[in-house]
Amino acid sequence: MTSAILVSILMTLVAASTPILLAALGELVVEKSGVLNLGVEGMMLCGAVAGFAVAFSTGSTGLGLVAAAIAGIATAMVFAVLTLSLTANQVATGLALTIFGVGASSLIGAGFVGKTITRLGPVFPESLSGHPWLRAVFGHDIVVYLSLALVFGVGFFLRRTRAGLILRAVGENDASAHAIGYPVIAIRYGAIAFGGALAGLGGAYFSLALTPMWADRLTAGRGWIALALVVFAAWKPGRLLLGAYLFGAVMTLELQAKAAGVTWLAPELLATAPYLATIAVLTMMSLGRKTGRLDAPACLGKPFSAS
Amino acid sequence: MLEWRRRREPSTLMLGLSPLIAIGLTMLIGMLVFTAMGYDGFHAVRDIFLTPFLEPQRWPDLGVKAAPLVMIALGLAIGFRANVWNIGAEGQYVMGAIAGTGVALATHGMSGWWILPAMALGGIVGGMAWAAMPALLRVKLQVSEILTSLMLTYVAVQVLYFLVRGPWKDPEGFNFPQTRMFTADQTLPIVIPESLVHLGIPLALVIAVIAWLLMEKTTAGYAVKVVGLAPAAARHGGFNADTVTWATLLASGGLAGLAGLFEAAGPFGQLTPQFPTGYGFTAIIVAFLGRLNPIGIVFGGIVLAATYVGGEIAQTTVRLPQAATGMFQALLLFMLLATDVLVRFRIGWRGRTA
């Protein structure tokens, strides 16, 4: 009995963590290239609505996921053109992207409110995914496994490949990277596109797997939590995984407390937990570090122009 | 081939012109997008950007919507000048309304001229308190104020929900999630009889003038600008960046809180779960449209107010969905950021000397 409860808690935890993990992993790569994209929340919302719209129209959640990634890339490109090609302020443009994502997703989603789709299901056959405790390992959907694979993939790419080294060089010292002959702007375009795809997927995880339906501002600030998570992880993919699952645990706690009918704390105050936890984590990170600006890439947020 | 050439000095002509170009581009692109989506794009754009100005009966509503936007944006702009990115104004706005409403509920059944000023003070203090946490964390621990101020917005909204559904629920309100209605002594006076024009509107203009004097004519305003433009020079000049961070965050929090209280004690007359309308986020667009200049912000506030008023008109005339207003606002911010390139760069043809 207790093991069944533990397994079900674990399943909730993994599901709650996955969208933040995806979005934060994308942002980590973007920031490693020296760009701060504050528009994660906006890209997630665009992915969420595009994924739902396509899944509803075609009946295929797989196509929905593809559409979500494409929508994420498309919105990310708006940010890229403005900040890289037109050297607009990254903070302001990121904010604009979020405001845009809220408006655009609400506009597109208006026709889909109240519609339902089939939830994204587990990958493995019923004998494994329905097993009382084996489902803790085999009961997840494709996006969960993809997110875990991507953590290792991104970690390997950044630390062990030449391309990853160049990306980090661009983020640490764009002027030198440019002087050696690396295409700084093109590399950053690529990183921003990757970040957009993962944010879009993360957003779609809400509308295709967690809820599964469309509602305005469905992601409820998870994009901002993803941004905080990158700081928490000190720009390391492994720690990002840990951090995302920690946040997932906080959110699961909130859900479990609600389900258990906790009465001494109002549900509204319980709902503040993830946001307060984010502030607490950011504070602890700053208290824990010894010198300098954490481990942020040196060129983070600074505009670059070749001329 | 087209070529960008960095200007030695930012172009003052373009500084004034680029917001107008951005508005023009927003109208054009908005028209194309909404036509492509199957709406009457031409009439939608006309109703959103022109009708609110052309029909005098809409003007009071423009003022009512512009006042909170201008007040919040004035505070934000001072911070943005100093590279202090308070993006949680929505939370400070809500918390100001909550604190001011607390005063109103505590003075329930009393009367006197002092009640409304006490509520306004509560609003300012509430907004300031909500901005003080990001300020403290940034100054003491270098934690990004962007993330903390935004996280606190979500907290403020939940606190509002908690209060109106729980301890502050109107005992005579048929169990609706809302507070008592404010009494006459707790409500902003109407300055033009038989209209919606409340005292908050002229006050927003007064605050804009004060902000302009502060930024352009005092050493404090100069310090804010130097800290933002050249932090190293500011240190040599003896300006303390920490003081500027505190001052700008408290000022923007206080103004957002006061705007929230004015909205609660004005158009709303009570607190309800529908109170957070996103003015704190729209004010970011207002600040940029006004080029972070207090007088520019007044005009920026009126333009964004028009998108709200006009958005409602377009909902009835061309059945444009409500969400379209947000789209136009975001589009405007994108266009502003894009046209900003004209201020810093000269565009010409490659090969010719400029």
XYZ file of C-alpha atoms in Angstrom, chain B residues 33-351:
319
model
C -2.187 39.845 -39.259
C -5.839 40.279 -38.309
C -6.928 40.389 -41.947
C -5.037 37.125 -42.489
C -6.857 35.688 -39.466
C -10.181 36.448 -41.103
C -11.134 39.631 -39.249
C -11.804 43.077 -40.678
C -8.229 44.225 -40.065
C -8.682 47.772 -41.292
C -11.609 48.540 -39.016
C -9.967 46.712 -36.104
C -6.895 48.933 -36.297
C -8.994 52.058 -36.774
C -11.151 51.225 -33.747
C -8.190 50.385 -31.540
C -5.884 53.287 -32.365
C -8.123 56.095 -33.664
C -11.724 55.786 -32.447
C -10.850 56.343 -28.752
C -9.329 59.711 -29.708
C -11.978 60.737 -32.229
C -15.012 60.194 -29.990
C -14.975 62.669 -27.060
C -17.246 60.461 -24.939
C -14.351 57.959 -24.757
C -11.891 60.476 -23.309
C -12.800 59.994 -19.622
C -12.289 56.247 -20.013
C -8.909 56.912 -21.657
C -7.890 58.939 -18.609
C -9.102 56.286 -16.175
C -7.035 53.615 -17.932
C -4.007 55.848 -18.565
C -3.621 57.075 -14.964
C -2.447 53.796 -13.369
C -0.298 52.967 -16.408
C 1.441 56.352 -16.231
C 1.993 56.168 -12.466
C 3.507 52.673 -12.606
C 5.583 53.431 -15.703
C 7.054 56.590 -14.135
C 8.506 54.508 -11.321
C 9.683 51.726 -13.609
C 11.378 54.162 -15.992
C 13.474 55.671 -13.192
C 14.640 52.164 -12.324
C 15.284 51.140 -15.939
C 17.479 54.252 -16.308
C 19.650 52.900 -13.468
C 19.632 49.346 -14.889
C 17.324 48.217 -12.107
C 14.807 45.863 -13.735
C 11.762 45.817 -11.513
C 9.344 43.709 -13.551
C 7.150 42.805 -10.600
C 5.202 46.074 -10.614
C 2.005 44.049 -10.988
C 2.707 42.453 -7.603
C 3.461 45.805 -5.983
C 0.289 47.199 -7.538
C -1.765 44.357 -6.049
C -0.010 44.573 -2.687
C -0.585 48.347 -2.538
C -4.285 47.769 -3.140
C -4.321 45.083 -0.448
C -2.596 47.276 2.143
C -4.827 50.261 1.339
C -7.910 48.069 1.506
C -6.688 46.851 4.897
C -6.842 50.465 6.067
C -10.314 50.819 4.540
C -11.617 47.725 6.324
C -10.031 48.831 9.606
C -11.757 52.213 9.345
C -15.104 50.678 8.414
C -17.917 52.652 9.998
C -15.754 55.708 10.639
C -15.867 58.915 8.687
C -13.475 61.783 8.089
C -11.294 63.395 5.448
C -8.216 61.593 6.791
C -9.347 58.112 5.792
C -8.504 58.351 2.091
C -5.000 59.798 2.695
C -4.415 57.011 5.232
C -5.449 54.453 2.602
C -3.133 56.087 0.051
C -0.301 55.901 2.560
C -1.140 52.235 3.099
C -0.976 51.706 -0.659
C 2.440 53.336 -0.933
C 3.813 51.387 2.029
C 2.375 48.106 0.720
C 3.967 48.593 -2.703
C 7.266 49.677 -1.168
C 7.358 46.684 1.168
C 6.801 44.359 -1.778
C 9.673 46.025 -3.680
C 11.931 46.089 -0.616
C 12.588 42.357 -0.726
C 14.066 42.390 -4.269
C 16.040 45.508 -3.282
C 17.462 43.888 -0.161
C 18.371 40.681 -1.999
C 20.011 42.537 -4.869
C 22.017 44.923 -2.691
C 23.112 42.395 -0.074
C 23.422 39.225 -2.144
C 23.411 40.284 -5.813
C 20.286 38.201 -6.444
C 18.632 39.259 -9.717
C 15.731 41.620 -8.969
C 14.147 40.484 -12.250
C 13.357 37.016 -10.923
C 12.554 37.928 -7.307
C 10.200 40.801 -8.162
C 8.387 38.606 -10.673
C 8.042 35.646 -8.292
C 6.558 38.001 -5.696
C 3.892 39.002 -8.220
C 2.522 35.463 -8.214
C 2.642 35.478 -4.405
C 0.769 38.808 -4.190
C -2.008 37.552 -6.464
C -2.443 34.409 -4.332
C -2.545 36.525 -1.165
C -5.301 38.608 -2.786
C -7.288 35.462 -3.641
C -6.829 34.208 -0.099
C -8.040 37.457 1.482
C -11.128 38.015 -0.682
C -12.229 34.389 -0.354
C -11.343 34.152 3.322
C -10.838 36.694 6.097
C -11.829 39.791 4.100
C -14.946 38.373 2.450
C -17.876 40.769 2.709
C -20.117 39.406 5.497
C -23.147 40.808 3.660
C -21.913 39.833 0.206
C -23.955 36.651 -0.374
C -20.754 34.610 -0.147
C -19.228 36.235 -3.260
C -15.424 36.381 -3.115
C -15.097 40.144 -2.624
C -14.526 42.681 0.125
C -17.042 45.229 1.422
C -17.730 48.136 -0.919
C -15.733 51.200 0.109
C -17.729 54.037 1.679
C -17.855 57.561 0.246
C -14.988 58.651 2.506
C -12.944 55.697 1.226
C -13.508 56.392 -2.468
C -11.555 58.728 -4.756
C -13.594 61.883 -5.418
C -14.813 62.527 -8.953
C -13.267 65.750 -10.286
C -15.502 66.269 -13.323
C -19.139 65.853 -12.259
C -21.197 63.160 -14.011
C -18.083 61.442 -15.385
C -15.627 58.701 -14.484
C -12.778 61.184 -14.096
C -11.456 60.646 -10.563
C -8.802 62.465 -8.580
C -6.166 59.884 -9.550
C -6.005 61.252 -13.100
C -4.822 64.818 -12.304
C -2.577 63.358 -9.592
C -0.885 61.097 -12.163
C -0.067 64.213 -14.218
C 1.309 66.013 -11.151
C 3.485 63.003 -10.337
C 4.762 62.980 -13.930
C 5.876 66.606 -13.611
C 7.537 65.890 -10.246
C 9.319 62.878 -11.763
C 10.509 65.021 -14.664
C 11.874 67.703 -12.317
C 13.539 65.004 -10.206
C 15.195 63.285 -13.158
C 16.233 66.358 -15.137
C 16.894 69.054 -12.537
C 18.355 67.362 -9.455
C 21.598 65.628 -8.525
C 19.628 62.556 -7.466
C 18.217 62.187 -10.979
C 21.687 62.659 -12.409
C 23.065 59.970 -10.081
C 20.419 57.503 -11.305
C 21.361 58.125 -14.932
C 25.116 57.886 -14.319
C 24.764 54.640 -12.370
C 22.802 53.211 -15.301
C 25.040 54.448 -18.098
C 28.491 54.175 -16.544
C 28.653 52.278 -13.247
C 32.429 52.702 -12.986
C 32.246 56.458 -13.510
C 29.472 56.637 -10.928
C 31.715 54.984 -8.348
C 34.490 57.464 -9.065
C 31.990 60.297 -8.891
C 30.985 59.191 -5.409
C 27.499 57.967 -6.371
C 26.481 54.902 -4.420
C 24.937 52.242 -6.682
C 23.335 50.460 -3.715
C 21.536 53.623 -2.638
C 20.298 54.078 -6.195
C 19.034 50.470 -6.293
C 17.155 50.956 -3.025
C 15.759 54.338 -4.039
C 14.594 53.275 -7.492
C 12.992 50.033 -6.303
C 11.221 51.733 -3.390
C 10.074 54.588 -5.623
C 8.703 52.268 -8.300
C 7.135 49.981 -5.689
C 5.547 52.933 -3.908
C 4.128 54.390 -7.124
C 2.787 51.009 -8.248
C 1.238 50.526 -4.798
C -0.392 53.952 -4.927
C -1.705 53.202 -8.432
C -3.170 49.948 -7.104
C -4.880 51.713 -4.241
C -6.275 54.376 -6.613
C -7.677 51.620 -8.811
C -9.232 49.883 -5.799
C -10.618 53.121 -4.313
C -11.612 54.393 -7.777
C -13.029 52.248 -10.590
C -13.309 49.044 -8.486
C -14.588 50.396 -5.159
C -13.658 47.090 -3.489
C -11.256 44.179 -3.978
C -12.302 41.205 -6.107
C -10.351 38.299 -7.673
C -10.595 40.198 -10.999
C -8.492 43.041 -9.615
C -5.094 42.105 -11.164
C -5.536 43.263 -14.763
C -1.912 43.248 -15.895
C -1.361 47.044 -15.717
C 1.985 46.330 -14.054
C 3.180 44.515 -17.169
C 1.612 46.896 -19.685
C 3.355 49.752 -17.848
C 6.681 48.272 -18.996
C 5.573 48.975 -22.582
C 4.446 52.459 -21.548
C 7.875 53.186 -20.054
C 9.643 52.165 -23.270
C 7.136 53.935 -25.536
C 7.736 57.095 -23.496
C 11.480 56.615 -23.968
C 11.876 56.425 -20.157
C 11.109 60.159 -20.104
C 8.373 61.249 -17.648
C 6.632 63.526 -20.141
C 6.931 60.917 -22.893
C 5.388 58.397 -20.509
C 2.228 60.491 -20.189
C 1.747 60.198 -23.958
C 2.783 56.541 -23.899
C 0.184 55.880 -21.199
C -2.541 57.479 -23.291
C -1.607 55.364 -26.345
C -1.675 52.121 -24.345
C -4.923 53.214 -22.668
C -6.331 53.600 -26.175
C -5.489 49.972 -26.956
C -7.605 48.922 -23.959
C -10.505 51.261 -24.738
C -10.242 50.620 -28.484
C -9.882 46.895 -27.916
C -13.279 46.923 -26.210
C -14.769 48.917 -29.086
C -13.339 46.465 -31.633
C -14.830 43.582 -29.668
C -18.307 44.855 -30.464
C -17.733 46.392 -33.918
C -15.606 43.726 -35.636
C -15.878 40.898 -33.054
C -12.154 40.999 -32.357
C -11.349 38.718 -29.400
C -10.304 40.372 -26.149
C -6.857 38.782 -26.362
C -6.142 40.864 -29.470
C -5.458 43.868 -27.222
C -2.514 42.052 -25.635
C -1.226 41.113 -29.078
C -1.260 44.736 -30.227
C 0.528 45.810 -27.054
C 3.253 43.178 -27.452
C 3.607 43.976 -31.144
C 4.084 47.626 -30.218
C 6.912 46.752 -27.823
C 8.612 44.598 -30.471
C 8.366 47.425 -33.002
C 9.753 49.903 -30.461
C 12.749 47.706 -29.769
C 13.253 47.134 -33.493
C 13.042 50.820 -34.469
C 15.454 51.648 -31.662
C 18.167 50.532 -34.062
C 17.559 53.760 -36.015
C 18.669 55.781 -32.984
C 22.020 54.056 -32.701
C 22.718 53.168 -36.332
C 22.666 54.988 -39.626
C 21.321 52.912 -42.473
C 22.824 53.466 -45.853
C 24.126 51.788 -48.975
C 27.433 50.001 -48.802
C 30.228 51.624 -50.791
